[in-house]
Coordinates of C-alpha atoms in Angstrom, one line a residue:
X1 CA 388.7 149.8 110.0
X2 CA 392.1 151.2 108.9
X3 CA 394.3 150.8 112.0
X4 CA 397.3 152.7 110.2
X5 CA 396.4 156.4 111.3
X6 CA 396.1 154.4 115.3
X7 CA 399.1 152.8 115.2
X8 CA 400.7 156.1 113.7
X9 CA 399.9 158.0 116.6
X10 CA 400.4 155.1 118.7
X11 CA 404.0 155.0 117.9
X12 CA 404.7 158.8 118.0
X13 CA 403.4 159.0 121.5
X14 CA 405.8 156.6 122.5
X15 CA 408.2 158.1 120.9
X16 CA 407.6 161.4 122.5
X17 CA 407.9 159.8 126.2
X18 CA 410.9 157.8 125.8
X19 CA 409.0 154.3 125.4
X20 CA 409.4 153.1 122.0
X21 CA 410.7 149.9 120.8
X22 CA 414.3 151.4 120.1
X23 CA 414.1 154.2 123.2
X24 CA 416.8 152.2 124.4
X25 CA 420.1 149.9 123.6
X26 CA 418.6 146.7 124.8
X27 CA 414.9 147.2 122.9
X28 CA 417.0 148.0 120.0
X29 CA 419.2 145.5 119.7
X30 CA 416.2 143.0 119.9
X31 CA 414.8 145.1 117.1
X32 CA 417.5 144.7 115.0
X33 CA 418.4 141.1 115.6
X34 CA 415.0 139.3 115.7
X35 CA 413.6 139.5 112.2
X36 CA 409.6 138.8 111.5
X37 CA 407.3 138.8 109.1
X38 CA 405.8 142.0 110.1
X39 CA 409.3 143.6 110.9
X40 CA 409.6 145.5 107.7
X41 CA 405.9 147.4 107.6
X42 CA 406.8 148.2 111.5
X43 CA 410.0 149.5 110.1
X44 CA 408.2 151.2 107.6
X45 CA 405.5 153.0 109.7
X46 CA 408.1 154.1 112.5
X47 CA 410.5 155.2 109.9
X48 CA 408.3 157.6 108.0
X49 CA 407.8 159.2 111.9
X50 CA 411.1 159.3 112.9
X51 CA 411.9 161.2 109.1
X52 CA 415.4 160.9 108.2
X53 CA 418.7 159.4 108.9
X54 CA 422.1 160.2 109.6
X55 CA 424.3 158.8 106.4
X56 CA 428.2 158.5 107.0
X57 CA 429.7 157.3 103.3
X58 CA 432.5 157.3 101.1
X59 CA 430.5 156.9 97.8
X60 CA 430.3 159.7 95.8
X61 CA 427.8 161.9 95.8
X62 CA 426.5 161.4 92.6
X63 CA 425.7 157.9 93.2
X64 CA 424.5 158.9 96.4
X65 CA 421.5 161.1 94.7
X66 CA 420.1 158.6 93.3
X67 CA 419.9 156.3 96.1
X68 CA 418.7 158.8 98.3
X69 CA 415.7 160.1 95.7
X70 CA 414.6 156.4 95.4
X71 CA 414.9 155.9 98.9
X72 CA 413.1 158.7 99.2
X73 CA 410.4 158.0 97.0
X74 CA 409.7 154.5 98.1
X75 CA 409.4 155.2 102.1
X76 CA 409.4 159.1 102.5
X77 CA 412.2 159.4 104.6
X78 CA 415.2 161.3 103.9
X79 CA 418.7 160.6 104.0
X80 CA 420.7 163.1 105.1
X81 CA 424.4 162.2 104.1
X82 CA 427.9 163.5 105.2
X83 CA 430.1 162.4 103.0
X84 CA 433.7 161.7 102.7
X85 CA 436.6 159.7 102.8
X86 CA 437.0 156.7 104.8
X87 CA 439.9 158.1 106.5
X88 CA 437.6 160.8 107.6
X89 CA 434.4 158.8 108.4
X90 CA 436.8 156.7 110.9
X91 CA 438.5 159.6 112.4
X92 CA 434.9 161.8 113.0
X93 CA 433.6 158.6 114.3
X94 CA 436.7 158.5 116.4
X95 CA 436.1 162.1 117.4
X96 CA 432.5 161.4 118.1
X97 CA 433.0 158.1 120.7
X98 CA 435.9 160.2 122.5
X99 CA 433.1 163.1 123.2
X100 CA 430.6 160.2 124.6
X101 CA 427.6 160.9 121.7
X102 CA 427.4 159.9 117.9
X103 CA 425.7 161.4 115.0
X104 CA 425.7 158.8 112.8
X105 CA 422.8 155.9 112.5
X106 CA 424.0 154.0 109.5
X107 CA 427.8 154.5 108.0
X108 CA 428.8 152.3 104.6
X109 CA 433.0 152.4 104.9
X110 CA 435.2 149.8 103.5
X111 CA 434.9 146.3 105.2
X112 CA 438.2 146.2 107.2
X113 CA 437.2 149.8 108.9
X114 CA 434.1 148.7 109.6
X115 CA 435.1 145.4 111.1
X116 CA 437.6 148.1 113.4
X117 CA 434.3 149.8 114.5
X118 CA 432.2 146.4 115.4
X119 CA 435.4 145.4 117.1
X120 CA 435.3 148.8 119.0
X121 CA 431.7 147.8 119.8
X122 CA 429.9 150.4 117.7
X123 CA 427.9 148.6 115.0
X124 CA 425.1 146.6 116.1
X125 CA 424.3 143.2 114.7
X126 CA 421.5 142.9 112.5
X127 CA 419.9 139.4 111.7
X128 CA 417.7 140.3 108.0
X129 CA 416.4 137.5 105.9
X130 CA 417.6 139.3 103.2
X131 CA 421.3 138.4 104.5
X132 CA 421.2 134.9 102.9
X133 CA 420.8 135.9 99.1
X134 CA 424.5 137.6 99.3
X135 CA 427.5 136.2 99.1
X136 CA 428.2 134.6 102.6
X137 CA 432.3 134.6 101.7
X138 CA 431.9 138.4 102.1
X139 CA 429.0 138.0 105.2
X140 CA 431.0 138.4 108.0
X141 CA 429.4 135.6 111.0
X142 CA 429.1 138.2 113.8
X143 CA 426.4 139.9 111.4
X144 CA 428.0 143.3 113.0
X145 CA 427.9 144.7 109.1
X146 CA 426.8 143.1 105.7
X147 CA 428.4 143.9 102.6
X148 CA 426.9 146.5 100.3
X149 CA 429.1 146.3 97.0
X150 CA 431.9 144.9 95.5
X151 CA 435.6 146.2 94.5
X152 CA 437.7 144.3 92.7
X153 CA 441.4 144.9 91.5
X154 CA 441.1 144.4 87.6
X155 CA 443.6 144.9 84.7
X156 CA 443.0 148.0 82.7
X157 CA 444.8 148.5 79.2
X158 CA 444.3 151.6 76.6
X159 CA 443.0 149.5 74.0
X160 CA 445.1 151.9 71.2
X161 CA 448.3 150.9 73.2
X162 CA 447.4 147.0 73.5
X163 CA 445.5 144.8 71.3
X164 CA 443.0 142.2 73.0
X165 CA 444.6 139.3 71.4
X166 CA 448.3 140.3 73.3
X167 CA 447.3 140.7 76.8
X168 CA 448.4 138.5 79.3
X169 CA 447.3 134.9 80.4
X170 CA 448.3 134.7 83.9
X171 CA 451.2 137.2 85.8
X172 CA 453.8 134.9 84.9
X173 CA 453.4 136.4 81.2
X174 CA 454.8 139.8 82.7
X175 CA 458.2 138.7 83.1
X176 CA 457.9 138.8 79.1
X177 CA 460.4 141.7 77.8
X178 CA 457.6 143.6 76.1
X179 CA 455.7 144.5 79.5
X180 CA 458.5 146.6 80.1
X181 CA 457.6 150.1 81.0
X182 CA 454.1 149.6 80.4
X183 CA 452.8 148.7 84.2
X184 CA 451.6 150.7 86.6
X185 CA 450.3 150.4 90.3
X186 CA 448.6 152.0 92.9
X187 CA 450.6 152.8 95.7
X188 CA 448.6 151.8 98.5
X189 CA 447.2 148.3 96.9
X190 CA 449.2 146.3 99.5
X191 CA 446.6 144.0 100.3
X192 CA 446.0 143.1 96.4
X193 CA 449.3 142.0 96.5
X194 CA 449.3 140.4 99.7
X195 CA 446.2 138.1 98.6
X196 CA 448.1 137.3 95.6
X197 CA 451.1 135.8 97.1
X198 CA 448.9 133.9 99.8
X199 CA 447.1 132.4 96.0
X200 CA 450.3 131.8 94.6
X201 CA 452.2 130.4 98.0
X202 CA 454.3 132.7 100.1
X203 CA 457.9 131.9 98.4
X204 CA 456.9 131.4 94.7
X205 CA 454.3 134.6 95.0
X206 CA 456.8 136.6 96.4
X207 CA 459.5 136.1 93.6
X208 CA 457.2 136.3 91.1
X209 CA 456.3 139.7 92.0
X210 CA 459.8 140.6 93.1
X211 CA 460.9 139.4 89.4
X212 CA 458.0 141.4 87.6
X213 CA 459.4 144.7 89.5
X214 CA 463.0 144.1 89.0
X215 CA 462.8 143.3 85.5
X216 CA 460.2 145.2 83.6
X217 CA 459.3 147.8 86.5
X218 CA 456.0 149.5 87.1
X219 CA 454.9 152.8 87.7
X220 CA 453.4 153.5 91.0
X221 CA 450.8 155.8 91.4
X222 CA 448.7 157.5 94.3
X223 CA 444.9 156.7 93.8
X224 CA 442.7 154.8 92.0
X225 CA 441.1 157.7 90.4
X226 CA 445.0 158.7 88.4
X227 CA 445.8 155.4 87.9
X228 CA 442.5 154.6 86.1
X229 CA 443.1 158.3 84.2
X230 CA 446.6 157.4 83.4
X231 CA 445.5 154.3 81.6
X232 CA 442.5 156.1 79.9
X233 CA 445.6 158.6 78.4
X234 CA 447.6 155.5 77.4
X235 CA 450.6 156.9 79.7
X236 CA 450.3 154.0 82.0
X237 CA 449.4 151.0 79.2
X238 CA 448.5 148.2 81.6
X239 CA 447.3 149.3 84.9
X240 CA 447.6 145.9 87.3
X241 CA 445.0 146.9 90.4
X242 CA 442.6 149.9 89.1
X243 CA 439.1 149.5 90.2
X244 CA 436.5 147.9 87.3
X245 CA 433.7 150.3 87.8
X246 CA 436.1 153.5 87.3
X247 CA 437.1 151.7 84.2
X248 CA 433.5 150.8 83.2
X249 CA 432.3 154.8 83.6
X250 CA 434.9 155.9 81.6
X251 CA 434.6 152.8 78.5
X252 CA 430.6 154.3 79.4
X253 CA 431.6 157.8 78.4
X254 CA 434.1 156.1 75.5
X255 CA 437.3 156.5 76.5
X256 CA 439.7 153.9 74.6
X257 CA 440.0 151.4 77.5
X258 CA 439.1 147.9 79.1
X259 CA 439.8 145.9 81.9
X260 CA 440.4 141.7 82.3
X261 CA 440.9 139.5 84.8
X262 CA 443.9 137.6 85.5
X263 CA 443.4 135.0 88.1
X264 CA 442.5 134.7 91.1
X265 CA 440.6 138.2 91.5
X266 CA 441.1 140.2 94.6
X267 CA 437.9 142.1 95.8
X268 CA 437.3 143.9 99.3
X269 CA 433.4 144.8 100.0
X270 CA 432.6 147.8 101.3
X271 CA 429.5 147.3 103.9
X272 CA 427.1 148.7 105.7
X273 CA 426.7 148.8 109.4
X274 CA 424.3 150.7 112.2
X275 CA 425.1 152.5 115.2
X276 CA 424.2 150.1 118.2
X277 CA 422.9 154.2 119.5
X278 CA 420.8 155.4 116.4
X279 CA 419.0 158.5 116.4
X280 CA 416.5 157.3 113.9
X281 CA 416.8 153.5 114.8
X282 CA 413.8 152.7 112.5
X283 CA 414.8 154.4 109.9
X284 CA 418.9 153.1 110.3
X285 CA 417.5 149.4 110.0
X286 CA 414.9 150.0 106.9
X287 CA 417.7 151.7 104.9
X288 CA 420.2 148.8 105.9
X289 CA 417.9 146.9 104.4
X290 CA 417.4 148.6 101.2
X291 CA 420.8 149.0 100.7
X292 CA 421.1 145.4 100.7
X293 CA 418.6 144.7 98.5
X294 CA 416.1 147.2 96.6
X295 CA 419.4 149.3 95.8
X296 CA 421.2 146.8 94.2
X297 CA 420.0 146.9 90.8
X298 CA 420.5 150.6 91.4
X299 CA 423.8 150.0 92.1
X300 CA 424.4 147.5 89.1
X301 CA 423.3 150.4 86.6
X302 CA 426.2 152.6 87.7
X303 CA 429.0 150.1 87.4
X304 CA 429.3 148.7 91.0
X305 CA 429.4 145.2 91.8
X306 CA 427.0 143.7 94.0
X307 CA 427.3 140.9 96.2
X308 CA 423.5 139.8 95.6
X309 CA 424.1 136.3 94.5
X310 CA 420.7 136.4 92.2
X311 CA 422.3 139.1 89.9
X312 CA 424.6 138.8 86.5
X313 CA 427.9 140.3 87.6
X314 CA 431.0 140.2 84.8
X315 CA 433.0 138.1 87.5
X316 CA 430.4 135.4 88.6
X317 CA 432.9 133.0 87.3
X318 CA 436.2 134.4 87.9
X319 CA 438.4 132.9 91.1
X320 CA 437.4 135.3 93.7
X321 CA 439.2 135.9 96.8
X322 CA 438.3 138.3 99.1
X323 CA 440.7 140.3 101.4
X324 CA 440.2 139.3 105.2
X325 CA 438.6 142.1 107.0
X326 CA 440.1 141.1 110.2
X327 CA 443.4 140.5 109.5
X328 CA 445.5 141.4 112.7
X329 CA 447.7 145.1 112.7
X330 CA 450.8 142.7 112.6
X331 CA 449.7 141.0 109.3
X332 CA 448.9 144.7 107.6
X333 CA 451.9 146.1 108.7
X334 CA 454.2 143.4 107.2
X335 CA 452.4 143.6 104.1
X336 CA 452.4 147.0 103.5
X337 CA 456.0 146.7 104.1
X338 CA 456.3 144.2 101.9
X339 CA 454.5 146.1 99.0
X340 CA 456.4 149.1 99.8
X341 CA 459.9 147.5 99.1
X342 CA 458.4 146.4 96.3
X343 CA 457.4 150.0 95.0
X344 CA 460.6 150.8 95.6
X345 CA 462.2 148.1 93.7
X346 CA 460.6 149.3 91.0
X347 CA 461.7 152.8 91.0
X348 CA 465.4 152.6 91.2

């Protein structure tokens, strides 16, 4: 006999009085750290009762209807997103904890917000068998959040302005007269250039980079999006931190540009957590799980990165450094400051 239709009803009925496996914190937090077997078809049957989710992102929402039609397809749930910057994900998030109640039952943010919200104690840790096929040096051990996808500071050039054969070896070769005029920053890329110095050692990172500004300058920009637009219109010729998938969709659509690596390369993930209070707990923990797996070949197809150690990425071999998610306020704030002077170097 087919027990699906029993177990169907089974489960909405505890649902309905307040008794089911994730009615409350404790029963979920089981859920979500002990993993079986079984656990994913019980996600699955629950899920497709409970309906949807509640998706707080800062990818765009092109990519984002894709995911959610597959997503879609393969479980018949629905994922309803509210999307926006990460800024504004933290500060509704904020909003919500200060009123006592939160919409959200999954949020994918960049890794050192999210590790702010685990340490604020609103993620809950998930223990998935599907954790051990990413890259552990961006698995963080509490297990409070598990990265999602990859971005990595790359160097851009317009390939009219520089030829292959002439770009730089290593950022020593930028104290070269000819680089003069032709870098450019983003303004906010402090940690970048934090991660770089800690590569290089504190003393000879630090002049290097104080050289580079002094002598051949660099244009700083605000946002990855006009930096990586700048070096597609050959205004800014080398752009030192612009993101490689914005400079894979626009080489995709064939815009005279390319991107290189000079070592080591400095990546950040962005992650995915769940509310330790979902709404649709069910639901929150299947599409965790997607996201971590089914979507990544998804993800791969429109230029992001994914930290799935089983698929081809264009910097398996690079030196990869990733910035520390829980670096202390102190440590951020000296960097930025330390980024900032450069800027300013730069500019006078």
């Amino acid at each position: 006999m087919n027990s699906t239709p029993f177990l169907r009803i089974l489960i909405a009925t505890l649902l309905q009085t307040g008794i089911a496996c994730s009615a409350s914190a404790a029963s979920f937090a089981d859920l979500a750290t002990h993993d079986s077997p079984d656990r994913h078809q019980a996600l699955v049957t629950a899920a497709q009762i409970e309906g949807s989710i509640n998706f707080y992102t800062s990818i765009p929402e092109k990519d984002m209807a894709i995911l959610r039609a597959d997503f879609l397809q393969r479980y018949g749930v629905r994922v309803i997103t509210w999307r926006a910057s990460t800024g504004h994900i933290m500060q509704r998030m904020t909003a919500e904890k200060q009123a006592g109640h939160g919409n959200f039952d999954v949020v994918d943010i960049s890794s050192p917000e999210l590790e702010a919200m685990y340490r604020d104690n609103l993620l809950q840790e998930v223990n998935s068998r599907l954790q051990k096929d990413l890259m552990q040096d961006a698995m963080p051990a509490h297990h409070g959040w598990a990265p999602q996808f990859l971005t990595a500071w790359v160097q851009a050039y317009n390939t009219n302005a520089i030829k292959k054969e002439n770009l730089p070896k290593s950022y020593a070769d930028l104290l070269a007269p000819k680089w003069k005029g032709m870098l450019g920053v983003e303004m906010n890329d402090s940690d970048w250039y934090c991660e770089q110095v800690k590569y290089l050692g504190q003393q000879k990172g630090a002049k290097l980079f104080h050289d580079i500004a002094a002598r051949n300058k660099w244009s700083v920009r605000s946002g990855h999006s006009l930096l990586a637009n700048l070096v597609v219109s050959g205004e800014v010729p080398l752009g030192l931190t612009t993101y490689s998938y914005m400079i894979d969709q626009a080489k995709a659509k064939g815009a005279p540009v390319d991107w290189f690596t000079l070592d080591p390369v400095i990546a950040r993930s962005n992650g995915i957590g769940v509310s330790r209070n979902p709404r649709h707990p069910n639901a929150a923990l299947l599409f965790y799980e997607y996201m971590i797996s089914d979507a990544q070949p998804l993800m791969v197809k429109i230029n992001y990165l994914s930290p799935l150690k089983k698929l081809e990425s264009p910097l398996r071999n690079a030196k990869l450094r990733f910035v520390d998610p829980a670096a202390s306020a102190d440590t951020l704030q000296s960097c930025d400051a330390a980024f900032n002077a450069l800027n300013k170097l730069s500019n006078n």
